[in-house]
């Protein structure tokens, strides 16, 4: 079985984002970018499937600007076998929407015929939480979202999902799309020798036109604004003072 | 303009708060029909009919819809979609599982987690862990939307819409339910509680987390946790507040032993009053706290329990 892992290049999760003064978006020029944290978990899971003898090949795919190849090299250094980069934007500020990404991924799936697609549950930039579900819908496959445990057994996968009230376990037909949650695993760090080796692994570069997919946006971004800032608070000296303030000043107790 | 609103139903029971908040958000978009889907949902449908602003309730009760599997439920919604300009649901894990699937089947984008309705095509949603608010205008014929409940008030009850039973759509047969592990809780539900008491890594152990729970019980509050506390095994993961957990906006949020990372703030910074108890006076949580107490939580929390 082949595993396909979509990975996204996003602003590093530790960076405090700045909204551009003209309201046109978030400033991504000269900002540290990294692999979306959920996608690292997906890559790790794919590699573990290979190490367990359940997968023969791990293919990483990324869609976006040319620099996304750094993200793919990271996936290769972690242990992916080869990579596909679909260059769909020439400006880092142009975020391709999940629907277009899902259509491109469907085309890749049609070509590569993986047995499973492992996605992150959401990208920490657009916070959409949609691509995996959309891909599954377009393929007519089963889906298992927010996975915290994954066990593949022949033509079925048993997946434990993190849902609002606790955990839910479902059984889905293979092939399937699984979106991974934080607690599925602890992603490994790429070692220096593996980073060097990753430079020699194959990385195919494509365009949306190669797959006949229109990457135009359905949602026009009217404006991007800073959220309201909270008014500065005060420090209290003791528990008693805190309780008094909450009762008399804030009126919440 | 007509709206199809997916009611949040768990084990036959309507999540009134989440559903009624979504009704408030959807009201400006048109006439609201609520869809109840489940293995048992007749009672939930009856209850949904009492929400003011709901003009009709559709009840799809069938074994196929037990445990809210995405594939059959999405097919059902898509079979009904032709009559509606907007398909709306509260942004729960259920809806996040389902709505993008519905959207893709209709060949439209999904608009996740909206915090404001500007007009029938234009919506506001937070991005980058709530550090920016984006206003988007949809060019799609059908708008598929999930609503962040914490920013809308729940619609009142007292209405009396009609309930219509509808049949099931076909069974795609792609998945089946195995088991649920439901976290036991007598406390108020985290996303709708008026007060939330949350513990972080600073609490130090699962045993010491009992202190956080004791304070919560004294206040009639729900218990939350930071990712660090959940990952360390102090608290179950469905208590997690933040970008990847639940988003809450209670009247009072008490953060204890939580540093205040961006990902945590994303889930609670719209709370009315934020209290932080932390021994590190440089902790970022103090930048958003209305009242901060620099103290050892093992000293301050028992004192706080006694003082209440």
mmCIF file with all atom_site columns, N, CA, C and O in Angstrom, chain A residues 103 121 125-128 133 136 141 143 145 164-165 167 169 171 173 183 218 220 222-223 225 230 234 236 249, chain B residues 71 96-97 101 107 112 125 128-129 133 135 137 140 174 176 178-179 181 240 243-244 246 269 271 290-292:
data_model
loop_
_atom_site.group_PDB
_atom_site.id
_atom_site.type_symbol
_atom_site.label_atom_id
_atom_site.label_alt_id
_atom_site.label_comp_id
_atom_site.label_asym_id
_atom_site.label_entity_id
_atom_site.label_seq_id
_atom_site.pdbx_PDB_ins_code
_atom_site.Cartn_x
_atom_site.Cartn_y
_atom_site.Cartn_z
_atom_site.occupancy
_atom_site.B_iso_or_equiv
_atom_site.pdbx_formal_charge
_atom_site.auth_seq_id
_atom_site.auth_comp_id
_atom_site.auth_asym_id
_atom_site.auth_atom_id
_atom_site.pdbx_PDB_model_num
ATOM 1   N N  . UNK A 1 103 ? -9.397  19.302 -4.742 1.00 0.00 ? 103 UNK A N  1
ATOM 2   C CA . UNK A 1 103 ? -9.506  18.886 -6.147 1.00 0.00 ? 103 UNK A CA 1
ATOM 3   C C  . UNK A 1 103 ? -8.151  18.476 -6.713 1.00 0.00 ? 103 UNK A C  1
ATOM 4   O O  . UNK A 1 103 ? -8.042  17.492 -7.449 1.00 0.00 ? 103 UNK A O  1
ATOM 5   N N  . UNK A 1 121 ? -5.469  17.663 10.787 1.00 0.00 ? 121 UNK A N  1
ATOM 6   C CA . UNK A 1 121 ? -6.899  17.993 10.938 1.00 0.00 ? 121 UNK A CA 1
ATOM 7   C C  . UNK A 1 121 ? -7.208  19.423 10.525 1.00 0.00 ? 121 UNK A C  1
ATOM 8   O O  . UNK A 1 121 ? -8.297  19.712 10.089 1.00 0.00 ? 121 UNK A O  1
ATOM 9   N N  . UNK A 1 125 ? -3.011  28.262 9.873  1.00 0.00 ? 125 UNK A N  1
ATOM 10  C CA . UNK A 1 125 ? -3.151  29.621 9.330  1.00 0.00 ? 125 UNK A CA 1
ATOM 11  C C  . UNK A 1 125 ? -4.615  29.960 9.021  1.00 0.00 ? 125 UNK A C  1
ATOM 12  O O  . UNK A 1 125 ? -5.180  30.867 9.601  1.00 0.00 ? 125 UNK A O  1
ATOM 13  N N  . UNK A 1 126 ? -5.267  29.162 8.142  1.00 0.00 ? 126 UNK A N  1
ATOM 14  C CA . UNK A 1 126 ? -6.662  29.499 7.833  1.00 0.00 ? 126 UNK A CA 1
ATOM 15  C C  . UNK A 1 126 ? -7.651  28.851 8.804  1.00 0.00 ? 126 UNK A C  1
ATOM 16  O O  . UNK A 1 126 ? -8.848  29.157 8.770  1.00 0.00 ? 126 UNK A O  1
ATOM 17  N N  . UNK A 1 127 ? -7.172  27.928 9.650  1.00 0.00 ? 127 UNK A N  1
ATOM 18  C CA . UNK A 1 127 ? -8.017  27.268 10.659 1.00 0.00 ? 127 UNK A CA 1
ATOM 19  C C  . UNK A 1 127 ? -9.320  26.713 10.067 1.00 0.00 ? 127 UNK A C  1
ATOM 20  O O  . UNK A 1 127 ? -10.350 26.710 10.732 1.00 0.00 ? 127 UNK A O  1
ATOM 21  N N  . UNK A 1 128 ? -9.275  26.235 8.833  1.00 0.00 ? 128 UNK A N  1
ATOM 22  C CA . UNK A 1 128 ? -10.493 25.807 8.146  1.00 0.00 ? 128 UNK A CA 1
ATOM 23  C C  . UNK A 1 128 ? -11.006 24.442 8.617  1.00 0.00 ? 128 UNK A C  1
ATOM 24  O O  . UNK A 1 128 ? -12.198 24.249 8.790  1.00 0.00 ? 128 UNK A O  1
ATOM 25  N N  . UNK A 1 133 ? -11.863 16.258 4.697  1.00 0.00 ? 133 UNK A N  1
ATOM 26  C CA . UNK A 1 133 ? -13.257 15.890 4.486  1.00 0.00 ? 133 UNK A CA 1
ATOM 27  C C  . UNK A 1 133 ? -13.662 16.135 3.025  1.00 0.00 ? 133 UNK A C  1
ATOM 28  O O  . UNK A 1 133 ? -14.390 15.338 2.423  1.00 0.00 ? 133 UNK A O  1
ATOM 29  N N  . UNK A 1 136 ? -12.138 13.474 0.763  1.00 0.00 ? 136 UNK A N  1
ATOM 30  C CA . UNK A 1 136 ? -12.873 12.221 0.918  1.00 0.00 ? 136 UNK A CA 1
ATOM 31  C C  . UNK A 1 136 ? -14.191 12.259 0.143  1.00 0.00 ? 136 UNK A C  1
ATOM 32  O O  . UNK A 1 136 ? -14.560 11.298 -0.541 1.00 0.00 ? 136 UNK A O  1
ATOM 33  N N  . UNK A 1 141 ? -14.845 8.346  -0.913 1.00 0.00 ? 141 UNK A N  1
ATOM 34  C CA . UNK A 1 141 ? -14.258 7.434  0.066  1.00 0.00 ? 141 UNK A CA 1
ATOM 35  C C  . UNK A 1 141 ? -14.887 7.654  1.451  1.00 0.00 ? 141 UNK A C  1
ATOM 36  O O  . UNK A 1 141 ? -15.617 8.605  1.661  1.00 0.00 ? 141 UNK A O  1
ATOM 37  N N  . UNK A 1 143 ? -14.299 8.582  5.507  1.00 0.00 ? 143 UNK A N  1
ATOM 38  C CA . UNK A 1 143 ? -13.422 9.540  6.179  1.00 0.00 ? 143 UNK A CA 1
ATOM 39  C C  . UNK A 1 143 ? -13.372 9.240  7.673  1.00 0.00 ? 143 UNK A C  1
ATOM 40  O O  . UNK A 1 143 ? -14.341 8.763  8.254  1.00 0.00 ? 143 UNK A O  1
ATOM 41  N N  . UNK A 1 145 ? -12.035 11.537 10.804 1.00 0.00 ? 145 UNK A N  1
ATOM 42  C CA . UNK A 1 145 ? -11.426 12.817 11.171 1.00 0.00 ? 145 UNK A CA 1
ATOM 43  C C  . UNK A 1 145 ? -10.985 12.817 12.633 1.00 0.00 ? 145 UNK A C  1
ATOM 44  O O  . UNK A 1 145 ? -11.486 12.054 13.451 1.00 0.00 ? 145 UNK A O  1
ATOM 45  N N  . UNK A 1 164 ? -16.457 15.757 20.768 1.00 0.00 ? 164 UNK A N  1
ATOM 46  C CA . UNK A 1 164 ? -16.736 16.695 21.855 1.00 0.00 ? 164 UNK A CA 1
ATOM 47  C C  . UNK A 1 164 ? -16.893 16.048 23.230 1.00 0.00 ? 164 UNK A C  1
ATOM 48  O O  . UNK A 1 164 ? -16.386 16.538 24.208 1.00 0.00 ? 164 UNK A O  1
ATOM 49  N N  . UNK A 1 165 ? -17.616 14.929 23.303 1.00 0.00 ? 165 UNK A N  1
ATOM 50  C CA . UNK A 1 165 ? -17.869 14.360 24.624 1.00 0.00 ? 165 UNK A CA 1
ATOM 51  C C  . UNK A 1 165 ? -16.830 13.370 25.101 1.00 0.00 ? 165 UNK A C  1
ATOM 52  O O  . UNK A 1 165 ? -16.918 12.843 26.207 1.00 0.00 ? 165 UNK A O  1
ATOM 53  N N  . UNK A 1 167 ? -14.274 10.117 23.321 1.00 0.00 ? 167 UNK A N  1
ATOM 54  C CA . UNK A 1 167 ? -13.661 9.436  22.180 1.00 0.00 ? 167 UNK A CA 1
ATOM 55  C C  . UNK A 1 167 ? -14.698 8.571  21.481 1.00 0.00 ? 167 UNK A C  1
ATOM 56  O O  . UNK A 1 167 ? -15.583 7.999  22.121 1.00 0.00 ? 167 UNK A O  1
ATOM 57  N N  . UNK A 1 169 ? -14.881 5.439  18.492 1.00 0.00 ? 169 UNK A N  1
ATOM 58  C CA . UNK A 1 169 ? -14.152 4.546  17.599 1.00 0.00 ? 169 UNK A CA 1
ATOM 59  C C  . UNK A 1 169 ? -15.062 4.129  16.449 1.00 0.00 ? 169 UNK A C  1
ATOM 60  O O  . UNK A 1 169 ? -16.210 3.749  16.672 1.00 0.00 ? 169 UNK A O  1
ATOM 61  N N  . UNK A 1 171 ? -15.126 2.164  12.324 1.00 0.00 ? 171 UNK A N  1
ATOM 62  C CA . UNK A 1 171 ? -14.427 1.288  11.387 1.00 0.00 ? 171 UNK A CA 1
ATOM 63  C C  . UNK A 1 171 ? -14.754 1.797  9.995  1.00 0.00 ? 171 UNK A C  1
ATOM 64  O O  . UNK A 1 171 ? -15.930 1.994  9.681  1.00 0.00 ? 171 UNK A O  1
ATOM 65  N N  . UNK A 1 173 ? -14.053 1.696  5.632  1.00 0.00 ? 173 UNK A N  1
ATOM 66  C CA . UNK A 1 173 ? -13.538 0.927  4.494  1.00 0.00 ? 173 UNK A CA 1
ATOM 67  C C  . UNK A 1 173 ? -12.275 1.591  3.958  1.00 0.00 ? 173 UNK A C  1
ATOM 68  O O  . UNK A 1 173 ? -12.173 2.804  3.920  1.00 0.00 ? 173 UNK A O  1
ATOM 69  N N  . UNK A 1 183 ? -2.958  14.161 19.410 1.00 0.00 ? 183 UNK A N  1
ATOM 70  C CA . UNK A 1 183 ? -2.516  13.088 20.290 1.00 0.00 ? 183 UNK A CA 1
ATOM 71  C C  . UNK A 1 183 ? -2.241  11.769 19.582 1.00 0.00 ? 183 UNK A C  1
ATOM 72  O O  . UNK A 1 183 ? -2.037  10.748 20.225 1.00 0.00 ? 183 UNK A O  1
ATOM 73  N N  . UNK A 1 218 ? -13.163 30.900 -4.199 1.00 0.00 ? 218 UNK A N  1
ATOM 74  C CA . UNK A 1 218 ? -14.615 31.068 -4.119 1.00 0.00 ? 218 UNK A CA 1
ATOM 75  C C  . UNK A 1 218 ? -14.971 32.138 -3.099 1.00 0.00 ? 218 UNK A C  1
ATOM 76  O O  . UNK A 1 218 ? -16.032 32.706 -3.133 1.00 0.00 ? 218 UNK A O  1
ATOM 77  N N  . UNK A 1 220 ? -14.032 35.673 -1.567 1.00 0.00 ? 220 UNK A N  1
ATOM 78  C CA . UNK A 1 220 ? -13.244 36.891 -1.751 1.00 0.00 ? 220 UNK A CA 1
ATOM 79  C C  . UNK A 1 220 ? -12.932 37.456 -0.363 1.00 0.00 ? 220 UNK A C  1
ATOM 80  O O  . UNK A 1 220 ? -13.819 37.595 0.474  1.00 0.00 ? 220 UNK A O  1
ATOM 81  N N  . UNK A 1 222 ? -12.575 40.246 1.843  1.00 0.00 ? 222 UNK A N  1
ATOM 82  C CA . UNK A 1 222 ? -12.965 41.651 1.831  1.00 0.00 ? 222 UNK A CA 1
ATOM 83  C C  . UNK A 1 222 ? -11.970 42.458 2.656  1.00 0.00 ? 222 UNK A C  1
ATOM 84  O O  . UNK A 1 222 ? -11.479 43.489 2.240  1.00 0.00 ? 222 UNK A O  1
ATOM 85  N N  . UNK A 1 223 ? -11.695 41.962 3.866  1.00 0.00 ? 223 UNK A N  1
ATOM 86  C CA . UNK A 1 223 ? -10.678 42.622 4.678  1.00 0.00 ? 223 UNK A CA 1
ATOM 87  C C  . UNK A 1 223 ? -10.182 41.701 5.788  1.00 0.00 ? 223 UNK A C  1
ATOM 88  O O  . UNK A 1 223 ? -10.835 40.706 6.131  1.00 0.00 ? 223 UNK A O  1
ATOM 89  N N  . UNK A 1 225 ? -8.719  42.085 9.727  1.00 0.00 ? 225 UNK A N  1
ATOM 90  C CA . UNK A 1 225 ? -8.587  43.080 10.799 1.00 0.00 ? 225 UNK A CA 1
ATOM 91  C C  . UNK A 1 225 ? -7.949  42.458 12.030 1.00 0.00 ? 225 UNK A C  1
ATOM 92  O O  . UNK A 1 225 ? -7.968  41.245 12.224 1.00 0.00 ? 225 UNK A O  1
ATOM 93  N N  . UNK A 1 230 ? -7.892  43.565 24.381 1.00 0.00 ? 230 UNK A N  1
ATOM 94  C CA . UNK A 1 230 ? -8.525  43.682 25.698 1.00 0.00 ? 230 UNK A CA 1
ATOM 95  C C  . UNK A 1 230 ? -7.915  44.855 26.444 1.00 0.00 ? 230 UNK A C  1
ATOM 96  O O  . UNK A 1 230 ? -6.738  45.143 26.311 1.00 0.00 ? 230 UNK A O  1
ATOM 97  N N  . UNK A 1 234 ? -5.468  44.552 35.875 1.00 0.00 ? 234 UNK A N  1
ATOM 98  C CA . UNK A 1 234 ? -4.671  44.946 37.037 1.00 0.00 ? 234 UNK A CA 1
ATOM 99  C C  . UNK A 1 234 ? -4.174  43.705 37.765 1.00 0.00 ? 234 UNK A C  1
ATOM 100 O O  . UNK A 1 234 ? -4.732  42.618 37.618 1.00 0.00 ? 234 UNK A O  1
ATOM 101 N N  . UNK A 1 236 ? -3.634  42.004 41.390 1.00 0.00 ? 236 UNK A N  1
ATOM 102 C CA . UNK A 1 236 ? -4.107  42.134 42.766 1.00 0.00 ? 236 UNK A CA 1
ATOM 103 C C  . UNK A 1 236 ? -3.062  41.533 43.705 1.00 0.00 ? 236 UNK A C  1
ATOM 104 O O  . UNK A 1 236 ? -2.232  40.714 43.279 1.00 0.00 ? 236 UNK A O  1
ATOM 105 N N  . UNK A 1 249 ? -16.469 44.741 41.775 1.00 0.00 ? 249 UNK A N  1
ATOM 106 C CA . UNK A 1 249 ? -16.116 45.505 40.584 1.00 0.00 ? 249 UNK A CA 1
ATOM 107 C C  . UNK A 1 249 ? -16.624 44.810 39.323 1.00 0.00 ? 249 UNK A C  1
ATOM 108 O O  . UNK A 1 249 ? -17.272 45.413 38.477 1.00 0.00 ? 249 UNK A O  1
ATOM 109 N N  . UNK B 2 71  ? -20.602 9.987  6.376  1.00 0.00 ? 71  UNK B N  1
ATOM 110 C CA . UNK B 2 71  ? -20.945 9.673  4.993  1.00 0.00 ? 71  UNK B CA 1
ATOM 111 C C  . UNK B 2 71  ? -22.450 9.633  4.760  1.00 0.00 ? 71  UNK B C  1
ATOM 112 O O  . UNK B 2 71  ? -22.948 10.313 3.853  1.00 0.00 ? 71  UNK B O  1
ATOM 113 N N  . UNK B 2 96  ? -17.957 19.906 12.151 1.00 0.00 ? 96  UNK B N  1
ATOM 114 C CA . UNK B 2 96  ? -16.664 20.045 11.477 1.00 0.00 ? 96  UNK B CA 1
ATOM 115 C C  . UNK B 2 96  ? -16.343 18.791 10.665 1.00 0.00 ? 96  UNK B C  1
ATOM 116 O O  . UNK B 2 96  ? -15.639 18.834 9.663  1.00 0.00 ? 96  UNK B O  1
ATOM 117 N N  . UNK B 2 97  ? -16.859 17.661 11.119 1.00 0.00 ? 97  UNK B N  1
ATOM 118 C CA . UNK B 2 97  ? -16.699 16.406 10.404 1.00 0.00 ? 97  UNK B CA 1
ATOM 119 C C  . UNK B 2 97  ? -17.548 16.406 9.131  1.00 0.00 ? 97  UNK B C  1
ATOM 120 O O  . UNK B 2 97  ? -17.124 15.944 8.080  1.00 0.00 ? 97  UNK B O  1
ATOM 121 N N  . UNK B 2 101 ? -17.626 18.012 4.035  1.00 0.00 ? 101 UNK B N  1
ATOM 122 C CA . UNK B 2 101 ? -18.008 16.924 3.128  1.00 0.00 ? 101 UNK B CA 1
ATOM 123 C C  . UNK B 2 101 ? -19.226 17.339 2.300  1.00 0.00 ? 101 UNK B C  1
ATOM 124 O O  . UNK B 2 101 ? -19.272 17.133 1.089  1.00 0.00 ? 101 UNK B O  1
ATOM 125 N N  . UNK B 2 107 ? -19.960 21.101 -4.511 1.00 0.00 ? 107 UNK B N  1
ATOM 126 C CA . UNK B 2 107 ? -18.949 21.902 -5.206 1.00 0.00 ? 107 UNK B CA 1
ATOM 127 C C  . UNK B 2 107 ? -18.957 23.372 -4.760 1.00 0.00 ? 107 UNK B C  1
ATOM 128 O O  . UNK B 2 107 ? -18.921 24.284 -5.583 1.00 0.00 ? 107 UNK B O  1
ATOM 129 N N  . UNK B 2 112 ? -15.906 28.108 7.689  1.00 0.00 ? 112 UNK B N  1
ATOM 130 C CA . UNK B 2 112 ? -15.839 27.494 9.012  1.00 0.00 ? 112 UNK B CA 1
ATOM 131 C C  . UNK B 2 112 ? -15.857 28.536 10.114 1.00 0.00 ? 112 UNK B C  1
ATOM 132 O O  . UNK B 2 112 ? -15.218 29.578 9.990  1.00 0.00 ? 112 UNK B O  1
ATOM 133 N N  . UNK B 2 125 ? -14.743 35.568 10.070 1.00 0.00 ? 125 UNK B N  1
ATOM 134 C CA . UNK B 2 125 ? -14.241 34.389 10.778 1.00 0.00 ? 125 UNK B CA 1
ATOM 135 C C  . UNK B 2 125 ? -12.825 34.631 11.264 1.00 0.00 ? 125 UNK B C  1
ATOM 136 O O  . UNK B 2 125 ? -12.041 35.347 10.623 1.00 0.00 ? 125 UNK B O  1
ATOM 137 N N  . UNK B 2 128 ? -5.603  32.319 11.943 1.00 0.00 ? 128 UNK B N  1
ATOM 138 C CA . UNK B 2 128 ? -4.349  32.387 12.712 1.00 0.00 ? 128 UNK B CA 1
ATOM 139 C C  . UNK B 2 128 ? -4.608  32.355 14.217 1.00 0.00 ? 128 UNK B C  1
ATOM 140 O O  . UNK B 2 128 ? -4.214  33.280 14.952 1.00 0.00 ? 128 UNK B O  1
ATOM 141 N N  . UNK B 2 129 ? -5.315  31.318 14.665 1.00 0.00 ? 129 UNK B N  1
ATOM 142 C CA . UNK B 2 129 ? -5.589  31.133 16.095 1.00 0.00 ? 129 UNK B CA 1
ATOM 143 C C  . UNK B 2 129 ? -6.242  32.366 16.715 1.00 0.00 ? 129 UNK B C  1
ATOM 144 O O  . UNK B 2 129 ? -5.965  32.717 17.850 1.00 0.00 ? 129 UNK B O  1
ATOM 145 N N  . UNK B 2 133 ? -9.030  38.684 12.161 1.00 0.00 ? 133 UNK B N  1
ATOM 146 C CA . UNK B 2 133 ? -10.419 38.438 11.787 1.00 0.00 ? 133 UNK B CA 1
ATOM 147 C C  . UNK B 2 133 ? -10.559 38.722 10.301 1.00 0.00 ? 133 UNK B C  1
ATOM 148 O O  . UNK B 2 133 ? -10.217 39.811 9.848  1.00 0.00 ? 133 UNK B O  1
ATOM 149 N N  . UNK B 2 135 ? -12.912 38.995 6.878  1.00 0.00 ? 135 UNK B N  1
ATOM 150 C CA . UNK B 2 135 ? -14.259 39.108 6.331  1.00 0.00 ? 135 UNK B CA 1
ATOM 151 C C  . UNK B 2 135 ? -14.222 38.541 4.930  1.00 0.00 ? 135 UNK B C  1
ATOM 152 O O  . UNK B 2 135 ? -13.424 38.976 4.098  1.00 0.00 ? 135 UNK B O  1
ATOM 153 N N  . UNK B 2 137 ? -16.411 37.137 1.396  1.00 0.00 ? 137 UNK B N  1
ATOM 154 C CA . UNK B 2 137 ? -17.653 37.203 0.629  1.00 0.00 ? 137 UNK B CA 1
ATOM 155 C C  . UNK B 2 137 ? -17.684 35.992 -0.285 1.00 0.00 ? 137 UNK B C  1
ATOM 156 O O  . UNK B 2 137 ? -16.758 35.763 -1.064 1.00 0.00 ? 137 UNK B O  1
ATOM 157 N N  . UNK B 2 140 ? -20.367 31.491 -3.977 1.00 0.00 ? 140 UNK B N  1
ATOM 158 C CA . UNK B 2 140 ? -21.038 30.211 -4.216 1.00 0.00 ? 140 UNK B CA 1
ATOM 159 C C  . UNK B 2 140 ? -22.560 30.344 -4.157 1.00 0.00 ? 140 UNK B C  1
ATOM 160 O O  . UNK B 2 140 ? -23.091 31.188 -3.444 1.00 0.00 ? 140 UNK B O  1
ATOM 161 N N  . UNK B 2 174 ? -19.931 2.919  3.885  1.00 0.00 ? 174 UNK B N  1
ATOM 162 C CA . UNK B 2 174 ? -18.477 3.105  3.902  1.00 0.00 ? 174 UNK B CA 1
ATOM 163 C C  . UNK B 2 174 ? -17.873 2.985  5.294  1.00 0.00 ? 174 UNK B C  1
ATOM 164 O O  . UNK B 2 174 ? -16.671 2.820  5.445  1.00 0.00 ? 174 UNK B O  1
ATOM 165 N N  . UNK B 2 176 ? -18.685 2.197  9.828  1.00 0.00 ? 176 UNK B N  1
ATOM 166 C CA . UNK B 2 176 ? -19.585 1.729  10.877 1.00 0.00 ? 176 UNK B CA 1
ATOM 167 C C  . UNK B 2 176 ? -19.051 2.160  12.236 1.00 0.00 ? 176 UNK B C  1
ATOM 168 O O  . UNK B 2 176 ? -17.853 2.411  12.397 1.00 0.00 ? 176 UNK B O  1
ATOM 169 N N  . UNK B 2 178 ? -18.111 1.662  16.180 1.00 0.00 ? 178 UNK B N  1
ATOM 170 C CA . UNK B 2 178 ? -17.620 0.580  17.026 1.00 0.00 ? 178 UNK B CA 1
ATOM 171 C C  . UNK B 2 178 ? -17.958 0.838  18.492 1.00 0.00 ? 178 UNK B C  1
ATOM 172 O O  . UNK B 2 178 ? -18.651 0.061  19.132 1.00 0.00 ? 178 UNK B O  1
ATOM 173 N N  . UNK B 2 179 ? -17.457 1.947  19.039 1.00 0.00 ? 179 UNK B N  1
ATOM 174 C CA . UNK B 2 179 ? -17.798 2.272  20.428 1.00 0.00 ? 179 UNK B CA 1
ATOM 175 C C  . UNK B 2 179 ? -17.559 3.745  20.752 1.00 0.00 ? 179 UNK B C  1
ATOM 176 O O  . UNK B 2 179 ? -16.832 4.439  20.053 1.00 0.00 ? 179 UNK B O  1
ATOM 177 N N  . UNK B 2 181 ? -16.399 6.278  23.996 1.00 0.00 ? 181 UNK B N  1
ATOM 178 C CA . UNK B 2 181 ? -15.893 6.400  25.364 1.00 0.00 ? 181 UNK B CA 1
ATOM 179 C C  . UNK B 2 181 ? -16.251 7.805  25.819 1.00 0.00 ? 181 UNK B C  1
ATOM 180 O O  . UNK B 2 181 ? -15.576 8.768  25.489 1.00 0.00 ? 181 UNK B O  1
ATOM 181 N N  . UNK B 2 240 ? -9.868  20.216 26.846 1.00 0.00 ? 240 UNK B N  1
ATOM 182 C CA . UNK B 2 240 ? -8.878  21.159 26.321 1.00 0.00 ? 240 UNK B CA 1
ATOM 183 C C  . UNK B 2 240 ? -9.513  22.404 25.715 1.00 0.00 ? 240 UNK B C  1
ATOM 184 O O  . UNK B 2 240 ? -10.393 22.327 24.868 1.00 0.00 ? 240 UNK B O  1
ATOM 185 N N  . UNK B 2 243 ? -7.041  26.557 20.386 1.00 0.00 ? 243 UNK B N  1
ATOM 186 C CA . UNK B 2 243 ? -7.188  26.474 18.929 1.00 0.00 ? 243 UNK B CA 1
ATOM 187 C C  . UNK B 2 243 ? -7.574  25.068 18.486 1.00 0.00 ? 243 UNK B C  1
ATOM 188 O O  . UNK B 2 243 ? -8.366  24.896 17.576 1.00 0.00 ? 243 UNK B O  1
ATOM 189 N N  . UNK B 2 244 ? -6.997  24.063 19.133 1.00 0.00 ? 244 UNK B N  1
ATOM 190 C CA . UNK B 2 244 ? -7.274  22.691 18.708 1.00 0.00 ? 244 UNK B CA 1
ATOM 191 C C  . UNK B 2 244 ? -8.268  22.005 19.628 1.00 0.00 ? 244 UNK B C  1
ATOM 192 O O  . UNK B 2 244 ? -8.623  20.861 19.421 1.00 0.00 ? 244 UNK B O  1
ATOM 193 N N  . UNK B 2 246 ? -11.594 23.268 22.550 1.00 0.00 ? 246 UNK B N  1
ATOM 194 C CA . UNK B 2 246 ? -12.861 23.999 22.506 1.00 0.00 ? 246 UNK B CA 1
ATOM 195 C C  . UNK B 2 246 ? -12.649 25.497 22.649 1.00 0.00 ? 246 UNK B C  1
ATOM 196 O O  . UNK B 2 246 ? -11.675 25.947 23.237 1.00 0.00 ? 246 UNK B O  1
ATOM 197 N N  . UNK B 2 269 ? -9.976  33.963 24.807 1.00 0.00 ? 269 UNK B N  1
ATOM 198 C CA . UNK B 2 269 ? -9.732  35.403 24.985 1.00 0.00 ? 269 UNK B CA 1
ATOM 199 C C  . UNK B 2 269 ? -10.971 36.264 24.770 1.00 0.00 ? 269 UNK B C  1
ATOM 200 O O  . UNK B 2 269 ? -10.919 37.469 24.971 1.00 0.00 ? 269 UNK B O  1
ATOM 201 N N  . UNK B 2 271 ? -13.603 35.699 26.635 1.00 0.00 ? 271 UNK B N  1
ATOM 202 C CA . UNK B 2 271 ? -14.305 35.618 27.915 1.00 0.00 ? 271 UNK B CA 1
ATOM 203 C C  . UNK B 2 271 ? -14.499 37.033 28.462 1.00 0.00 ? 271 UNK B C  1
ATOM 204 O O  . UNK B 2 271 ? -13.668 37.914 28.219 1.00 0.00 ? 271 UNK B O  1
ATOM 205 N N  . UNK B 2 290 ? -7.891  40.323 33.226 1.00 0.00 ? 290 UNK B N  1
ATOM 206 C CA . UNK B 2 290 ? -8.440  41.518 33.863 1.00 0.00 ? 290 UNK B CA 1
ATOM 207 C C  . UNK B 2 290 ? -7.918  41.623 35.287 1.00 0.00 ? 290 UNK B C  1
ATOM 208 O O  . UNK B 2 290 ? -7.646  42.701 35.782 1.00 0.00 ? 290 UNK B O  1
ATOM 209 N N  . UNK B 2 291 ? -7.820  40.467 35.939 1.00 0.00 ? 291 UNK B N  1
ATOM 210 C CA . UNK B 2 291 ? -7.284  40.425 37.297 1.00 0.00 ? 291 UNK B CA 1
ATOM 211 C C  . UNK B 2 291 ? -6.204  39.349 37.352 1.00 0.00 ? 291 UNK B C  1
ATOM 212 O O  . UNK B 2 291 ? -6.473  38.188 37.053 1.00 0.00 ? 291 UNK B O  1
ATOM 213 N N  . UNK B 2 292 ? -5.010  39.754 37.713 1.00 0.00 ? 292 UNK B N  1
ATOM 214 C CA . UNK B 2 292 ? -3.909  38.804 37.812 1.00 0.00 ? 292 UNK B CA 1
ATOM 215 C C  . UNK B 2 292 ? -3.434  38.692 39.242 1.00 0.00 ? 292 UNK B C  1
ATOM 216 O O  . UNK B 2 292 ? -3.394  39.690 39.966 1.00 0.00 ? 292 UNK B O  1
#
